[in-house]
Amino acid sequence: MKHFIISLLALSIFTAACGSIRIGPKGEGEYVIAESLVPYDENNLRQMKKDGELEAQKQAVEKVAGVFISSTATVDQAQLVEDKITSKSAGFIRRYHTQKAYRKNDQWYTRIKAMVLVKDIGDVIKQSESDAFAKKTTILVASRETVGDEVSLKQDCKQAVYRAMKEQPFALVNGDNLSQNNLESPNQTIDKARRDGARFLIIADVETKPLTTLATGLTSPFKTYRASVNMKAVSTKNYEVVAEASQQLSGLDPLEDIAAQKSISAACEAAAKQLLEPLNASINSALKYNLRVENVNNIERLRQLQDILKELREIEDFNLVKYSNSAAYFEISANISSGEELVAKILRKYNQNFTVMGVSPQGIVLNFI
């Protein structure tokens, strides 16, 4: 009987171990290292330690959630992660253990190793994206607006661009007020827009001045301003100018500042409408590819892989569709004519990272070394 109980106990332990083996890179979860800092509270050490563990769990879940977010956001991903994922982080963690915990000045440091349910998080984000009315292209709008000899901070031109494009499938983001140096050397501004998740940057340079009227002997209560704007849309990936427009229009009002505002708004709205057709043509010119990368193995390597895809300027956008059994599945939009050309671009720059497993017109399989 004793031998039977021991054998049964051994079988139970083996079965439990096999169950745990299914979790991880070959299953639905992934081990993640995460850290946290919370205020040190000597009067309530138990709660402080618990708060540290909960914050570390939140960081672990947020780290996983970040890899499923599109390289150009399609919905308000920050709010999505906060509302549906990190606010319920405990529900996405199968197990964890504390590796380190100690006082660090006036804070309590915690480091955990947590089994995060990768598939569940991916499903939540993908469902939220599919629930969105349309996939939106993120466009950042930046401008320099000058009234007479003074720089204006009212952003009337930006508001006019938003009005002109409000019916388009764009997610418009408010950008910086530009200087002359930004306009002459825009690369830093473009790079910042790309880091902010924008696929395109609209740059507007608008100036308005009062019009002088001919002496006719008649007095008028109205003031007239004439605005001139140069506007362009630039790809944040390859710095290519995909659309340009120029407009001159006037504004009339008894108040000078309102007349100036009207002229800027009219000119910028008209110019923005001229950008729509070439901008949409550029967006729709990218071809779609399915990419599977095997032997990814963990979240940190997956993030490294995504950084590689972000750095390839020909890739306009990519979405992580699925990550399971150590393989990552992506949908890619790229300004490249074939799968073979896309593979060549990847290998030319990152040959040491990949071996090619297979290539078809729209399907690519790589092995991540």
Short mmCIF file of N, CA, C and O in Angstrom, two decimals, residues 234-334:
data_model
loop_
_atom_site.label_atom_id
_atom_site.label_comp_id
_atom_site.label_asym_id
_atom_site.label_seq_id
_atom_site.Cartn_x
_atom_site.Cartn_y
_atom_site.Cartn_z
N VAL A 234 4.49 64.42 -45.29
CA VAL A 234 5.76 63.70 -45.41
C VAL A 234 5.62 62.33 -44.75
O VAL A 234 5.05 62.21 -43.65
N SER A 235 6.14 61.29 -45.41
CA SER A 235 6.19 59.97 -44.80
C SER A 235 7.24 59.96 -43.70
O SER A 235 8.38 60.37 -43.91
N THR A 236 6.88 59.51 -42.51
CA THR A 236 7.84 59.47 -41.41
C THR A 236 8.81 58.30 -41.55
O THR A 236 9.80 58.23 -40.82
N LYS A 237 8.54 57.39 -42.47
CA LYS A 237 9.42 56.24 -42.65
C LYS A 237 10.63 56.56 -43.53
O LYS A 237 11.75 56.20 -43.23
N ASN A 238 10.37 57.24 -44.67
CA ASN A 238 11.46 57.46 -45.62
C ASN A 238 11.66 58.93 -45.99
O ASN A 238 12.38 59.23 -46.93
N TYR A 239 10.98 59.85 -45.27
CA TYR A 239 11.11 61.29 -45.47
C TYR A 239 10.59 61.76 -46.83
O TYR A 239 10.82 62.90 -47.23
N GLU A 240 9.88 60.91 -47.53
CA GLU A 240 9.37 61.28 -48.85
C GLU A 240 8.19 62.23 -48.71
O GLU A 240 7.28 62.02 -47.91
N VAL A 241 8.20 63.31 -49.51
CA VAL A 241 7.06 64.22 -49.58
C VAL A 241 6.01 63.59 -50.48
O VAL A 241 6.24 63.39 -51.67
N VAL A 242 4.85 63.24 -49.91
CA VAL A 242 3.82 62.53 -50.68
C VAL A 242 2.73 63.46 -51.18
O VAL A 242 1.94 63.08 -52.06
N ALA A 243 2.66 64.70 -50.67
CA ALA A 243 1.64 65.65 -51.13
C ALA A 243 2.07 67.06 -50.77
O ALA A 243 2.69 67.29 -49.71
N GLU A 244 1.75 68.03 -51.64
CA GLU A 244 2.06 69.43 -51.40
C GLU A 244 0.89 70.29 -51.84
O GLU A 244 0.14 69.93 -52.77
N ALA A 245 0.73 71.44 -51.17
CA ALA A 245 -0.35 72.36 -51.54
C ALA A 245 0.01 73.77 -51.11
O ALA A 245 0.74 73.97 -50.14
N SER A 246 -0.49 74.75 -51.86
CA SER A 246 -0.32 76.16 -51.52
C SER A 246 -1.65 76.87 -51.75
O SER A 246 -2.39 76.55 -52.70
N GLN A 247 -1.96 77.85 -50.88
CA GLN A 247 -3.20 78.60 -51.02
C GLN A 247 -3.02 80.02 -50.50
O GLN A 247 -2.21 80.25 -49.59
N GLN A 248 -3.78 80.95 -51.10
CA GLN A 248 -3.87 82.32 -50.59
C GLN A 248 -5.34 82.69 -50.51
O GLN A 248 -6.05 82.64 -51.52
N LEU A 249 -5.79 83.06 -49.33
CA LEU A 249 -7.20 83.46 -49.16
C LEU A 249 -7.29 84.57 -48.13
O LEU A 249 -6.40 84.74 -47.28
N SER A 250 -8.39 85.31 -48.18
CA SER A 250 -8.57 86.48 -47.32
C SER A 250 -9.62 86.23 -46.25
O SER A 250 -10.46 85.34 -46.37
N GLY A 251 -9.54 87.07 -45.20
CA GLY A 251 -10.54 87.06 -44.14
C GLY A 251 -10.98 88.48 -43.86
O GLY A 251 -10.18 89.42 -43.86
N LEU A 252 -12.28 88.66 -43.60
CA LEU A 252 -12.87 90.00 -43.43
C LEU A 252 -13.66 90.04 -42.13
O LEU A 252 -14.50 89.16 -41.88
N ASP A 253 -13.38 91.05 -41.30
CA ASP A 253 -14.11 91.18 -40.04
C ASP A 253 -13.83 92.55 -39.44
O ASP A 253 -12.77 93.13 -39.69
N PRO A 254 -14.79 93.09 -38.64
CA PRO A 254 -14.51 94.38 -37.98
C PRO A 254 -13.33 94.31 -37.01
O PRO A 254 -12.65 95.31 -36.80
N LEU A 255 -13.08 93.14 -36.44
CA LEU A 255 -11.97 92.98 -35.52
C LEU A 255 -10.76 92.40 -36.25
O LEU A 255 -10.87 91.41 -36.97
N GLU A 256 -9.60 93.02 -36.03
CA GLU A 256 -8.41 92.61 -36.77
C GLU A 256 -8.01 91.16 -36.46
O GLU A 256 -7.65 90.41 -37.37
N ASP A 257 -8.05 90.77 -35.19
CA ASP A 257 -7.61 89.42 -34.87
C ASP A 257 -8.55 88.36 -35.44
O ASP A 257 -8.11 87.28 -35.83
N ILE A 258 -9.83 88.69 -35.52
CA ILE A 258 -10.78 87.75 -36.12
C ILE A 258 -10.58 87.68 -37.63
O ILE A 258 -10.64 86.60 -38.23
N ALA A 259 -10.30 88.81 -38.26
CA ALA A 259 -10.01 88.81 -39.71
C ALA A 259 -8.77 87.98 -40.00
O ALA A 259 -8.74 87.20 -40.97
N ALA A 260 -7.75 88.12 -39.17
CA ALA A 260 -6.53 87.32 -39.35
C ALA A 260 -6.83 85.84 -39.18
O ALA A 260 -6.36 84.99 -39.95
N GLN A 261 -7.62 85.51 -38.15
CA GLN A 261 -7.98 84.11 -37.90
C GLN A 261 -8.75 83.53 -39.07
O GLN A 261 -8.50 82.39 -39.50
N LYS A 262 -9.70 84.28 -39.60
CA LYS A 262 -10.50 83.80 -40.73
C LYS A 262 -9.63 83.53 -41.95
O LYS A 262 -9.83 82.54 -42.67
N SER A 263 -8.67 84.41 -42.20
CA SER A 263 -7.81 84.22 -43.38
C SER A 263 -6.96 82.96 -43.24
O SER A 263 -6.82 82.18 -44.18
N ILE A 264 -6.38 82.75 -42.05
CA ILE A 264 -5.57 81.55 -41.82
C ILE A 264 -6.42 80.29 -41.95
O ILE A 264 -6.02 79.31 -42.61
N SER A 265 -7.59 80.31 -41.34
CA SER A 265 -8.46 79.13 -41.38
C SER A 265 -8.87 78.78 -42.80
O SER A 265 -8.84 77.62 -43.21
N ALA A 266 -9.24 79.80 -43.57
CA ALA A 266 -9.70 79.55 -44.94
C ALA A 266 -8.56 79.00 -45.81
O ALA A 266 -8.75 78.03 -46.56
N ALA A 267 -7.38 79.60 -45.71
CA ALA A 267 -6.26 79.16 -46.54
C ALA A 267 -5.81 77.75 -46.16
O ALA A 267 -5.56 76.91 -47.04
N CYS A 268 -5.74 77.47 -44.87
CA CYS A 268 -5.26 76.16 -44.42
C CYS A 268 -6.27 75.06 -44.72
O CYS A 268 -5.88 73.94 -45.07
N GLU A 269 -7.53 75.35 -44.58
CA GLU A 269 -8.54 74.33 -44.88
C GLU A 269 -8.53 73.98 -46.36
O GLU A 269 -8.61 72.81 -46.75
N ALA A 270 -8.40 75.00 -47.20
CA ALA A 270 -8.34 74.75 -48.65
C ALA A 270 -7.09 73.96 -49.02
O ALA A 270 -7.14 73.04 -49.85
N ALA A 271 -5.95 74.29 -48.41
CA ALA A 271 -4.72 73.57 -48.71
C ALA A 271 -4.81 72.13 -48.23
O ALA A 271 -4.37 71.20 -48.92
N ALA A 272 -5.38 71.91 -47.04
CA ALA A 272 -5.50 70.54 -46.51
C ALA A 272 -6.35 69.67 -47.42
O ALA A 272 -6.06 68.48 -47.61
N LYS A 273 -7.40 70.24 -48.00
CA LYS A 273 -8.25 69.47 -48.91
C LYS A 273 -7.48 69.05 -50.16
O LYS A 273 -7.73 67.99 -50.73
N GLN A 274 -6.51 69.87 -50.58
CA GLN A 274 -5.70 69.50 -51.73
C GLN A 274 -4.77 68.32 -51.43
O GLN A 274 -4.35 67.61 -52.35
N LEU A 275 -4.45 68.11 -50.16
CA LEU A 275 -3.57 67.00 -49.78
C LEU A 275 -4.29 65.64 -49.79
O LEU A 275 -3.62 64.60 -49.85
N LEU A 276 -5.60 65.65 -49.71
CA LEU A 276 -6.34 64.41 -49.44
C LEU A 276 -6.12 63.33 -50.50
O LEU A 276 -5.82 62.18 -50.17
N GLU A 277 -6.27 63.67 -51.76
CA GLU A 277 -6.17 62.65 -52.81
C GLU A 277 -4.77 62.02 -52.87
O GLU A 277 -4.66 60.78 -52.82
N PRO A 278 -3.69 62.81 -52.96
CA PRO A 278 -2.37 62.16 -52.99
C PRO A 278 -2.02 61.47 -51.67
O PRO A 278 -1.31 60.45 -51.68
N LEU A 279 -2.51 61.96 -50.55
CA LEU A 279 -2.23 61.33 -49.26
C LEU A 279 -2.89 59.97 -49.18
O LEU A 279 -2.27 58.97 -48.78
N ASN A 280 -4.15 59.89 -49.57
CA ASN A 280 -4.85 58.60 -49.58
C ASN A 280 -4.22 57.63 -50.57
O ASN A 280 -4.15 56.42 -50.32
N ALA A 281 -3.77 58.16 -51.71
CA ALA A 281 -3.11 57.30 -52.71
C ALA A 281 -1.84 56.70 -52.14
O ALA A 281 -1.54 55.52 -52.36
N SER A 282 -1.09 57.49 -51.37
CA SER A 282 0.13 56.99 -50.76
C SER A 282 -0.17 55.93 -49.70
O SER A 282 0.51 54.91 -49.60
N ILE A 283 -1.21 56.16 -48.92
CA ILE A 283 -1.60 55.20 -47.88
C ILE A 283 -1.98 53.87 -48.51
O ILE A 283 -1.59 52.79 -48.03
N ASN A 284 -2.73 53.92 -49.59
CA ASN A 284 -3.23 52.69 -50.20
C ASN A 284 -2.23 52.01 -51.14
O ASN A 284 -2.50 50.94 -51.66
N SER A 285 -1.07 52.65 -51.34
CA SER A 285 -0.09 52.06 -52.26
C SER A 285 0.71 50.93 -51.61
O SER A 285 1.32 50.12 -52.30
N ALA A 286 0.72 50.87 -50.29
CA ALA A 286 1.49 49.83 -49.59
C ALA A 286 0.85 48.46 -49.81
O ALA A 286 -0.36 48.31 -49.74
N LEU A 287 1.67 47.45 -50.09
CA LEU A 287 1.19 46.08 -50.27
C LEU A 287 1.19 45.34 -48.94
O LEU A 287 1.94 45.67 -48.02
N LYS A 288 0.32 44.33 -48.85
CA LYS A 288 0.17 43.55 -47.63
C LYS A 288 0.96 42.24 -47.72
O LYS A 288 0.92 41.56 -48.75
N TYR A 289 1.64 41.90 -46.64
CA TYR A 289 2.39 40.65 -46.56
C TYR A 289 2.12 39.97 -45.22
O TYR A 289 1.88 40.64 -44.21
N ASN A 290 2.14 38.64 -45.25
CA ASN A 290 2.06 37.85 -44.02
C ASN A 290 3.45 37.33 -43.68
O ASN A 290 4.09 36.68 -44.50
N LEU A 291 3.90 37.63 -42.49
CA LEU A 291 5.24 37.23 -42.06
C LEU A 291 5.13 36.34 -40.82
O LEU A 291 4.50 36.72 -39.84
N ARG A 292 5.75 35.16 -40.89
CA ARG A 292 5.87 34.30 -39.72
C ARG A 292 7.34 34.18 -39.36
O ARG A 292 8.17 33.85 -40.20
N VAL A 293 7.66 34.45 -38.11
CA VAL A 293 9.04 34.36 -37.63
C VAL A 293 9.07 33.29 -36.54
O VAL A 293 8.43 33.42 -35.50
N GLU A 294 9.84 32.24 -36.79
CA GLU A 294 9.93 31.14 -35.84
C GLU A 294 11.13 31.33 -34.91
O GLU A 294 12.03 32.12 -35.18
N ASN A 295 11.11 30.59 -33.79
CA ASN A 295 12.21 30.59 -32.83
C ASN A 295 12.38 31.94 -32.14
O ASN A 295 13.50 32.36 -31.84
N VAL A 296 11.26 32.63 -31.87
CA VAL A 296 11.32 33.90 -31.15
C VAL A 296 11.57 33.64 -29.66
O VAL A 296 12.39 34.29 -29.02
N ASN A 297 10.80 32.73 -29.10
CA ASN A 297 11.05 32.16 -27.76
C ASN A 297 10.60 32.98 -26.56
O ASN A 297 10.11 32.43 -25.60
N ASN A 298 10.78 34.29 -26.56
CA ASN A 298 10.35 35.05 -25.38
C ASN A 298 10.01 36.48 -25.76
O ASN A 298 10.28 36.94 -26.86
N ILE A 299 9.40 37.18 -24.78
CA ILE A 299 8.89 38.52 -25.04
C ILE A 299 10.02 39.50 -25.36
O ILE A 299 9.87 40.37 -26.23
N GLU A 300 11.15 39.38 -24.72
CA GLU A 300 12.24 40.30 -24.99
C GLU A 300 12.75 40.16 -26.42
O GLU A 300 13.04 41.15 -27.10
N ARG A 301 12.86 38.92 -26.90
CA ARG A 301 13.27 38.71 -28.30
C ARG A 301 12.18 39.17 -29.26
O ARG A 301 12.47 39.66 -30.36
N LEU A 302 10.93 39.04 -28.85
CA LEU A 302 9.83 39.52 -29.68
C LEU A 302 9.89 41.04 -29.82
O LEU A 302 9.69 41.59 -30.90
N ARG A 303 10.19 41.71 -28.73
CA ARG A 303 10.34 43.16 -28.79
C ARG A 303 11.53 43.55 -29.68
O ARG A 303 11.47 44.53 -30.44
N GLN A 304 12.61 42.80 -29.59
CA GLN A 304 13.77 43.05 -30.46
C GLN A 304 13.40 42.87 -31.92
O GLN A 304 13.80 43.68 -32.78
N LEU A 305 12.60 41.86 -32.22
CA LEU A 305 12.14 41.64 -33.58
C LEU A 305 11.30 42.81 -34.06
O LEU A 305 11.45 43.28 -35.21
N GLN A 306 10.43 43.31 -33.22
CA GLN A 306 9.59 44.45 -33.61
C GLN A 306 10.44 45.70 -33.85
O GLN A 306 10.14 46.49 -34.75
N ASP A 307 11.48 45.88 -33.06
CA ASP A 307 12.37 47.02 -33.29
C ASP A 307 13.03 46.93 -34.67
O ASP A 307 13.23 47.94 -35.34
N ILE A 308 13.37 45.71 -35.09
CA ILE A 308 13.94 45.51 -36.41
C ILE A 308 12.94 45.92 -37.49
O ILE A 308 13.29 46.62 -38.46
N LEU A 309 11.69 45.51 -37.34
CA LEU A 309 10.67 45.86 -38.33
C LEU A 309 10.42 47.38 -38.35
O LEU A 309 10.20 47.96 -39.41
N LYS A 310 10.49 48.01 -37.19
CA LYS A 310 10.29 49.46 -37.13
C LYS A 310 11.39 50.21 -37.86
O LYS A 310 11.15 51.28 -38.43
N GLU A 311 12.59 49.67 -37.84
CA GLU A 311 13.72 50.37 -38.43
C GLU A 311 13.73 50.29 -39.95
O GLU A 311 14.39 51.10 -40.60
N LEU A 312 13.03 49.32 -40.53
CA LEU A 312 13.00 49.21 -41.99
C LEU A 312 12.04 50.26 -42.55
O LEU A 312 10.83 50.19 -42.36
N ARG A 313 12.59 51.23 -43.25
CA ARG A 313 11.79 52.38 -43.67
C ARG A 313 10.75 52.01 -44.73
O ARG A 313 9.78 52.74 -44.92
N GLU A 314 10.95 50.89 -45.42
CA GLU A 314 9.96 50.49 -46.43
C GLU A 314 8.69 49.94 -45.78
O GLU A 314 7.65 49.86 -46.43
N ILE A 315 8.75 49.53 -44.53
CA ILE A 315 7.57 48.99 -43.84
C ILE A 315 6.78 50.14 -43.25
O ILE A 315 7.25 50.86 -42.38
N GLU A 316 5.56 50.33 -43.75
CA GLU A 316 4.71 51.41 -43.28
C GLU A 316 4.06 51.08 -41.94
O GLU A 316 3.94 51.92 -41.06
N ASP A 317 3.61 49.84 -41.80
CA ASP A 317 2.91 49.45 -40.58
C ASP A 317 3.00 47.94 -40.43
O ASP A 317 3.17 47.22 -41.42
N PHE A 318 2.91 47.47 -39.19
CA PHE A 318 2.83 46.03 -38.96
C PHE A 318 2.01 45.77 -37.70
O PHE A 318 1.96 46.58 -36.78
N ASN A 319 1.33 44.64 -37.70
CA ASN A 319 0.53 44.23 -36.56
C ASN A 319 0.92 42.81 -36.17
O ASN A 319 1.04 41.93 -37.03
N LEU A 320 1.11 42.59 -34.89
CA LEU A 320 1.34 41.26 -34.37
C LEU A 320 -0.02 40.57 -34.26
O LEU A 320 -0.84 40.92 -33.41
N VAL A 321 -0.27 39.62 -35.13
CA VAL A 321 -1.55 38.94 -35.16
C VAL A 321 -1.63 37.86 -34.08
O VAL A 321 -2.64 37.71 -33.40
N LYS A 322 -0.54 37.12 -33.92
CA LYS A 322 -0.55 36.01 -32.97
C LYS A 322 0.88 35.71 -32.56
O LYS A 322 1.82 35.87 -33.34
N TYR A 323 1.03 35.25 -31.30
CA TYR A 323 2.32 34.78 -30.82
C TYR A 323 2.08 33.50 -30.04
O TYR A 323 1.47 33.51 -28.97
N SER A 324 2.50 32.37 -30.60
CA SER A 324 2.28 31.09 -29.93
C SER A 324 3.34 30.10 -30.40
O SER A 324 3.86 30.20 -31.51
N ASN A 325 3.64 29.14 -29.52
CA ASN A 325 4.62 28.10 -29.84
C ASN A 325 5.93 28.69 -30.35
O ASN A 325 6.53 28.20 -31.31
N SER A 326 6.35 29.80 -29.73
CA SER A 326 7.62 30.46 -30.05
C SER A 326 7.64 31.13 -31.42
O SER A 326 8.69 31.57 -31.87
N ALA A 327 6.49 31.22 -32.09
CA ALA A 327 6.43 31.85 -33.41
C ALA A 327 5.55 33.10 -33.36
O ALA A 327 4.52 33.12 -32.68
N ALA A 328 5.99 34.15 -34.08
CA ALA A 328 5.24 35.39 -34.16
C ALA A 328 4.68 35.55 -35.57
O ALA A 328 5.38 35.34 -36.56
N TYR A 329 3.40 35.91 -35.65
CA TYR A 329 2.71 36.07 -36.92
C TYR A 329 2.36 37.55 -37.09
O TYR A 329 1.64 38.12 -36.27
N PHE A 330 2.85 38.15 -38.18
CA PHE A 330 2.64 39.57 -38.43
C PHE A 330 1.87 39.79 -39.74
O PHE A 330 2.03 39.04 -40.70
N GLU A 331 1.08 40.87 -39.75
CA GLU A 331 0.57 41.45 -40.99
C GLU A 331 1.36 42.72 -41.24
O GLU A 331 1.45 43.58 -40.36
N ILE A 332 1.94 42.83 -42.44
CA ILE A 332 2.84 43.94 -42.74
C ILE A 332 2.32 44.71 -43.95
O ILE A 332 1.89 44.12 -44.94
N SER A 333 2.37 46.05 -43.86
CA SER A 333 2.12 46.92 -45.00
C SER A 333 3.44 47.56 -45.39
O SER A 333 4.08 48.21 -44.55
N ALA A 334 3.87 47.35 -46.64
CA ALA A 334 5.19 47.82 -47.04
C ALA A 334 5.18 48.35 -48.47
O ALA A 334 4.44 47.84 -49.32
#
